[in-house]
mmCIF file of C-alpha atoms in Angstrom:
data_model
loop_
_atom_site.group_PDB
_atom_site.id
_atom_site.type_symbol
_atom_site.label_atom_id
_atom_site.label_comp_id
_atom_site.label_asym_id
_atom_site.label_seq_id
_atom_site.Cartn_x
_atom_site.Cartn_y
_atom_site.Cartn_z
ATOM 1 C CA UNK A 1 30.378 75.045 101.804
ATOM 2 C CA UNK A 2 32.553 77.448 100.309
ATOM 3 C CA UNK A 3 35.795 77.189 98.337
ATOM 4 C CA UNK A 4 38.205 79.291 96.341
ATOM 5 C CA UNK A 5 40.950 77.440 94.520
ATOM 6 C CA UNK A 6 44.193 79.112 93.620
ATOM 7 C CA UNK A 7 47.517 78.266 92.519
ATOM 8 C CA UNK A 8 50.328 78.590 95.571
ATOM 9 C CA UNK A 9 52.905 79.615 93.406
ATOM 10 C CA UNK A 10 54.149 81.418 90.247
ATOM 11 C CA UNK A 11 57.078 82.428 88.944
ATOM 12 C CA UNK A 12 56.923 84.897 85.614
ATOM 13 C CA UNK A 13 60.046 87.119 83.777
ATOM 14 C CA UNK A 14 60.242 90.672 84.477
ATOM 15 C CA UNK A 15 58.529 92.550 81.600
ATOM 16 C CA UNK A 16 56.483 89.436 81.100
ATOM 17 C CA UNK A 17 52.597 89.161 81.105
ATOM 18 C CA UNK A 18 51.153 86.502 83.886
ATOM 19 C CA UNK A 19 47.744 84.731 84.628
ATOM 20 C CA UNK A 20 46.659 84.413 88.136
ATOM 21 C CA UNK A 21 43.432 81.778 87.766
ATOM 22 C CA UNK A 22 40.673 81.526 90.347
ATOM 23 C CA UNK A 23 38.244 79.221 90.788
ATOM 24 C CA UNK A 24 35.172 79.284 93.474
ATOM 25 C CA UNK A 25 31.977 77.277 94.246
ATOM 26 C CA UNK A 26 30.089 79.479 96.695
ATOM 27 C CA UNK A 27 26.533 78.992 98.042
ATOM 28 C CA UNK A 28 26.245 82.672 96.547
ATOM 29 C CA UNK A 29 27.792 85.402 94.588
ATOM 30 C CA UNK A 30 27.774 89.327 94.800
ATOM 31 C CA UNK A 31 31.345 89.913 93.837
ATOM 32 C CA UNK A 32 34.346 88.586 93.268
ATOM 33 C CA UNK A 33 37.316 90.917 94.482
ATOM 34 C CA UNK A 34 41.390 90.324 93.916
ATOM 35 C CA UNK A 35 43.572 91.851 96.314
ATOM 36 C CA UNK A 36 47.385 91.938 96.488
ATOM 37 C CA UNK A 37 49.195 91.346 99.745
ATOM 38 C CA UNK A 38 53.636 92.110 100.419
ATOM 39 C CA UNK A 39 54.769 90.060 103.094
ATOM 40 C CA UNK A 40 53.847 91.342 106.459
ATOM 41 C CA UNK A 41 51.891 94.170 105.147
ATOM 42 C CA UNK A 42 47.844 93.878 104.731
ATOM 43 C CA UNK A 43 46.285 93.691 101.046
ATOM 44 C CA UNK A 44 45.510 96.332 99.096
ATOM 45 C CA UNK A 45 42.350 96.248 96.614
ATOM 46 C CA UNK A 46 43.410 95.729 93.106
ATOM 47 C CA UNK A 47 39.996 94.957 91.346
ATOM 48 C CA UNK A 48 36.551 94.130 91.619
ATOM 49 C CA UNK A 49 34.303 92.036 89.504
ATOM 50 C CA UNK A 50 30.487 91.170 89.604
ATOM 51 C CA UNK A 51 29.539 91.359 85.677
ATOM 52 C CA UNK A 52 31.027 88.663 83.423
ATOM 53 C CA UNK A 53 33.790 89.950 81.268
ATOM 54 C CA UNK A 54 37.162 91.977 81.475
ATOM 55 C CA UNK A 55 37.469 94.334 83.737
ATOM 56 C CA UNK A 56 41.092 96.556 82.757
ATOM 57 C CA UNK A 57 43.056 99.043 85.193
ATOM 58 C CA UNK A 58 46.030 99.629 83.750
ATOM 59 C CA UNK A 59 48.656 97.161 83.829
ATOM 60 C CA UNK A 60 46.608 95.045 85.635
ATOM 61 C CA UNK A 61 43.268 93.288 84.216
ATOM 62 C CA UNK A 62 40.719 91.042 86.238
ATOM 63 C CA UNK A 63 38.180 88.846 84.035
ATOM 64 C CA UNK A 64 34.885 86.704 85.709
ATOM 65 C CA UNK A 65 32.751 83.869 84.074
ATOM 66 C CA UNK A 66 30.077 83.636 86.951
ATOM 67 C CA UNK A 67 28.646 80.661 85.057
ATOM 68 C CA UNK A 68 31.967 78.718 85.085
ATOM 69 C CA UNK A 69 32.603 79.904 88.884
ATOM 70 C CA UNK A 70 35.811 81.385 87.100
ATOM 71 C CA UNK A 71 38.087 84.507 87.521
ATOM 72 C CA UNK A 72 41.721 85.837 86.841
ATOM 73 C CA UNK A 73 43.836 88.645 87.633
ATOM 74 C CA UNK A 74 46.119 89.511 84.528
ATOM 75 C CA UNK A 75 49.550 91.327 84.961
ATOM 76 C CA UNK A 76 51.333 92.841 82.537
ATOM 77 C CA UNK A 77 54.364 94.107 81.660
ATOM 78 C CA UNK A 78 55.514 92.925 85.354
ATOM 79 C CA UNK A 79 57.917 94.854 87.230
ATOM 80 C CA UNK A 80 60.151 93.663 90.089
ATOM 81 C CA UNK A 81 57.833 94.982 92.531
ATOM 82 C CA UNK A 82 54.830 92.699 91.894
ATOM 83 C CA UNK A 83 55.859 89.636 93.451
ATOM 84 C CA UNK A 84 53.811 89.688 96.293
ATOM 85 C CA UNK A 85 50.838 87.343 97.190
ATOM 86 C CA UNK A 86 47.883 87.441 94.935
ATOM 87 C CA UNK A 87 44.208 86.401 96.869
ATOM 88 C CA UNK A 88 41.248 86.201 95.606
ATOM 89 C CA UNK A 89 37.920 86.739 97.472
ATOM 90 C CA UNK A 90 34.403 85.909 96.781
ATOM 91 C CA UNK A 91 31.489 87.922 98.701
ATOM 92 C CA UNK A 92 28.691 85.302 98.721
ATOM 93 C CA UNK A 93 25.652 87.589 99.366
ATOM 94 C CA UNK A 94 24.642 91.188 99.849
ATOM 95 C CA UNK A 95 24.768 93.323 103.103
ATOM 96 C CA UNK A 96 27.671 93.619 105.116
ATOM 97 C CA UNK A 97 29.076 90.423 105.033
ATOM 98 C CA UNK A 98 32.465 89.633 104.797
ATOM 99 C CA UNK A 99 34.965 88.569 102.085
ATOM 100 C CA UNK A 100 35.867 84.769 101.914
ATOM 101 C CA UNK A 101 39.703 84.770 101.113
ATOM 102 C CA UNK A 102 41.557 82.031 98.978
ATOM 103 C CA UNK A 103 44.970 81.124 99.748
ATOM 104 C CA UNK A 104 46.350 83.315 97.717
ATOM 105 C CA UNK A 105 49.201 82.995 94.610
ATOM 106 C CA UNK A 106 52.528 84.159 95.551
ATOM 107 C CA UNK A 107 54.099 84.997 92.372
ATOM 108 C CA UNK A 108 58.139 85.366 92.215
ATOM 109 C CA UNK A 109 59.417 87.780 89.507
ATOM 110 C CA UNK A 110 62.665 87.669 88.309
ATOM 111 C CA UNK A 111 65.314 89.378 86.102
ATOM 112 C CA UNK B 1 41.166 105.695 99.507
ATOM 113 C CA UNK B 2 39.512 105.212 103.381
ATOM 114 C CA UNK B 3 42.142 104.249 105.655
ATOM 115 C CA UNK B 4 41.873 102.017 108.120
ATOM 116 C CA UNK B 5 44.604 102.217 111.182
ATOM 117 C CA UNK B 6 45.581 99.295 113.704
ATOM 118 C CA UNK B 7 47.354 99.423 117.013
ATOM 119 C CA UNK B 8 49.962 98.291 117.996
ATOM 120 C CA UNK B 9 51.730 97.079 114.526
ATOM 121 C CA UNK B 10 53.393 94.082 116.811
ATOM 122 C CA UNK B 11 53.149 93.340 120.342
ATOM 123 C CA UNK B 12 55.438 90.843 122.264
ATOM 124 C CA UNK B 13 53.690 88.854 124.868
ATOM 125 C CA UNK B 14 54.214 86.566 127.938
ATOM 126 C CA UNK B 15 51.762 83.304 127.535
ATOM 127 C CA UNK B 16 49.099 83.866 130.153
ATOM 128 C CA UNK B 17 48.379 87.546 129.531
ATOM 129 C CA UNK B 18 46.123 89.868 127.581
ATOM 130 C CA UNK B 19 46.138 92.049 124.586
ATOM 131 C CA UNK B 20 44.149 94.651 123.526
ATOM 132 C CA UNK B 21 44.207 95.725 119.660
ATOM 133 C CA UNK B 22 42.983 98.598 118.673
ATOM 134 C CA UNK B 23 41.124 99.398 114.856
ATOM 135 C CA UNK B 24 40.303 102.333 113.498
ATOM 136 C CA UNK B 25 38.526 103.803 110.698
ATOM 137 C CA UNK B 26 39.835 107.213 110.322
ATOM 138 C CA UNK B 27 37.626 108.919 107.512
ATOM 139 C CA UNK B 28 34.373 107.112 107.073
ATOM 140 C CA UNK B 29 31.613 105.662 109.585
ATOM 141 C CA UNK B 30 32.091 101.581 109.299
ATOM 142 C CA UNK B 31 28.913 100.151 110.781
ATOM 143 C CA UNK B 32 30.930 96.611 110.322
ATOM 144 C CA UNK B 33 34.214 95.409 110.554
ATOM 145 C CA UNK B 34 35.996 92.105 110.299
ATOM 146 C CA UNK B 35 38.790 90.590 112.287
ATOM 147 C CA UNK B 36 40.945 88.241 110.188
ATOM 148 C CA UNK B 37 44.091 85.950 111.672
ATOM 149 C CA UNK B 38 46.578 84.828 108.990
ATOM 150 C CA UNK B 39 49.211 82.664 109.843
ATOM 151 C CA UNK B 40 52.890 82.572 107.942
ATOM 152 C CA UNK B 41 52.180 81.683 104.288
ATOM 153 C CA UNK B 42 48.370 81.036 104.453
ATOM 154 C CA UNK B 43 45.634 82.812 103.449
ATOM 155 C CA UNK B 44 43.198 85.224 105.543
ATOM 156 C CA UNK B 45 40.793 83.350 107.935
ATOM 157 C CA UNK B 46 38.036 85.003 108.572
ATOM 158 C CA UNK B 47 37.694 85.225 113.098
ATOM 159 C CA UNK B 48 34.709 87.709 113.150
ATOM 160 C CA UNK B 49 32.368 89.934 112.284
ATOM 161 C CA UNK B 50 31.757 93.029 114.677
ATOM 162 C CA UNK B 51 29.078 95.361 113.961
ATOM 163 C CA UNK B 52 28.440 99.171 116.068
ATOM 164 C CA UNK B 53 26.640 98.318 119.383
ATOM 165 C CA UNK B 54 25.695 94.824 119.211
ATOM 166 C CA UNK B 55 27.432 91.216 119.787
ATOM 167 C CA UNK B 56 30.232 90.084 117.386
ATOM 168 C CA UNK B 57 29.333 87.115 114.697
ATOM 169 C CA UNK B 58 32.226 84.516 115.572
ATOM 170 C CA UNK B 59 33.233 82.447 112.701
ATOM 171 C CA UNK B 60 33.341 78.282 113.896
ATOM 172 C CA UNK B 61 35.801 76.923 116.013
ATOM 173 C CA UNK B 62 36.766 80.701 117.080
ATOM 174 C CA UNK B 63 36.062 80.966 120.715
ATOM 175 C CA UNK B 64 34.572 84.074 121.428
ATOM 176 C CA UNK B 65 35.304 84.091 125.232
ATOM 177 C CA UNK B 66 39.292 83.731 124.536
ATOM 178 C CA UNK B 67 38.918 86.655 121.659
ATOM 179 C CA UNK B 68 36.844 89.593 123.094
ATOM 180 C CA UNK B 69 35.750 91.570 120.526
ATOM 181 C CA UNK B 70 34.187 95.182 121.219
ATOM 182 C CA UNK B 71 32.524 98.098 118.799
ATOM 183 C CA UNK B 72 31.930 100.390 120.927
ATOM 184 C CA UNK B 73 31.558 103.176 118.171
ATOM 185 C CA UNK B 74 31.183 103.736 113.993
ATOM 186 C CA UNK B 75 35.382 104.405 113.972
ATOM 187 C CA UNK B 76 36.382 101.861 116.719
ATOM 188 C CA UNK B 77 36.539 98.052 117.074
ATOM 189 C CA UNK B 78 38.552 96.238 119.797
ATOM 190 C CA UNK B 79 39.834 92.510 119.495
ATOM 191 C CA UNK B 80 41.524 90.883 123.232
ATOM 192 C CA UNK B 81 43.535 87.915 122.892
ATOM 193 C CA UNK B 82 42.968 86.803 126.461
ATOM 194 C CA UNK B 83 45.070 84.019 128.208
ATOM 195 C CA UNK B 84 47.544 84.037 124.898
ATOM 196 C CA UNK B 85 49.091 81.284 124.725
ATOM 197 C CA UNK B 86 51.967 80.518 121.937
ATOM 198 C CA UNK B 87 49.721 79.603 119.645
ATOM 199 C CA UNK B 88 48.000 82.669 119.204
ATOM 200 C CA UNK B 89 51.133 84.134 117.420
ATOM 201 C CA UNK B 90 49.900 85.534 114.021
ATOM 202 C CA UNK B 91 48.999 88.208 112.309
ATOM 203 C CA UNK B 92 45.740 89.752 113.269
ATOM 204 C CA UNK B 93 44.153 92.104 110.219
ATOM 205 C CA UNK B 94 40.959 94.193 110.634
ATOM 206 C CA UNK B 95 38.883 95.135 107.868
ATOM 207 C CA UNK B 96 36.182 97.711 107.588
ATOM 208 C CA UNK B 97 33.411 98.997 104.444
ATOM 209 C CA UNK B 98 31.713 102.232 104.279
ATOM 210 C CA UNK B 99 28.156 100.783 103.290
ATOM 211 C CA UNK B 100 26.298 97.494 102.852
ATOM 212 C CA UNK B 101 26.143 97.200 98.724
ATOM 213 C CA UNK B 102 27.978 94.732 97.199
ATOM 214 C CA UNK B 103 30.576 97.200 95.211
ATOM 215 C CA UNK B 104 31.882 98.706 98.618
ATOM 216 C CA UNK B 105 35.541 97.288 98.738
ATOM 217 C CA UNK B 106 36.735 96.130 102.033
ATOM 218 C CA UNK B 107 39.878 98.485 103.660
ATOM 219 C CA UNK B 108 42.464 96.979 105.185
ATOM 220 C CA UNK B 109 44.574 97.936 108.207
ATOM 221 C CA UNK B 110 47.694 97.582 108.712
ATOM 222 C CA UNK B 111 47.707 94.665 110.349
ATOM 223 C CA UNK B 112 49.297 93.587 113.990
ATOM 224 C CA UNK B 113 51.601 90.920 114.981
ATOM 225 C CA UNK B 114 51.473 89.487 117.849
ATOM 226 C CA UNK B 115 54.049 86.851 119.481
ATOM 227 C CA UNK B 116 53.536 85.205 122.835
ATOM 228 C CA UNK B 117 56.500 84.190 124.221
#
């Protein structure tokens, strides 16, 4: 089976620096992927990882630990627009197969 | 980025009938897409997976005769909620790649609502 954990809520201080974890056990792994999601629009790609290690894009920052089944998605310096829903996806082999989604983090900010 | 365009945005049905929506890939050739349902406050489910001129994948416990799915061509994919019933209110998201390696990001579209009344 397949299954990506994520927290279902966060709350973090504008100007602030938040950690999104996610875990998965997958029967594979070719890629981890976070994408971020406003209410009633679709997600937009934010990062993609499928090296261990830190991968950095400005403010935001996505790290992977295949051997722990381990990920996060690092904001910083948040801004009132990045509360939104945070998912992480695992692609569990090569080809054209499709992401597996998480639930997804919705993270509040506030003032 | 590619972009990846859905039609309609949102669509108000009556339970009983049919609806058609449209996905597009507007500036690449997608030899797959995906159809995902998400419901209020839950994550993307995964319905199927339709590749250029063959038969859709369905996911489990998706029926494939109520959701008629058709790729008819590298920048088109079709899903039809037939019979919709209330239940079938969600959001409906298709999803499309350029190319088969692992690095190629999925595109979103804009998604489509759909409410049957």
């Amino acid at each position: 089976g397949q299954n990506i954990d994520q927290p279902t809520e966060m709350t973090a201080t504008e100007g602030a620096i938040v950690q999104i974890n996610c875990t998965y056990q997958t029967s594979g792994f070719n890629g981890l992927f976070w994408y971020q999601q406003h209410a009633g629009e679709a997600p937009t790609f934010l990062s993609y990882n499928v090296l261990d290690g830190l991968e950095e894009k400005g403010r935001f920052s996505s790290f992977l630990s295949r051997s722990k089944g381990y990920s996060y998605l690092l904001l910083k310096e948040l801004q009132m627009k990045d509360s939104a829903s945070y998912l992480c996806a695992v692609r569990d082999r090569s080809g054209n197969t499709p992401l597996v989604f998480g639930k997804g983090t919705r993270l509040s900010v506030i003032a | 980025g590619a972009v990846v365009s859905q039609h309609p945005s949102w669509v108000i049905c009556k339970s009983g009938t049919s609806v058609k929506i449209e996905c597009r890939s507007l500036d690449f050739q997608a030899t797959t897409m995906f159809w995902y349902r998400q419901f209020p406050k839950q994550s993307l489910m995964l319905m199927a997976t339709s590749n250029e001129g063959s038969k859709a994948t369905y996911e489990q416990g998706v029926e494939k005769d109520k959701f008629l799915i058709n790729h008819a061509s590298l920048t088109l994919s079709t899903l039809t909620v037939t019979s919709a019933h209330p239940e079938d209110s969600s959001f409906y998201i298709c999803s499309a790649r350029e190319g088969a390696s692992g690095y190629n990001e999925q595109y979103f579209g804009p998604g489509t609502r759909l409410t049957v009344t």
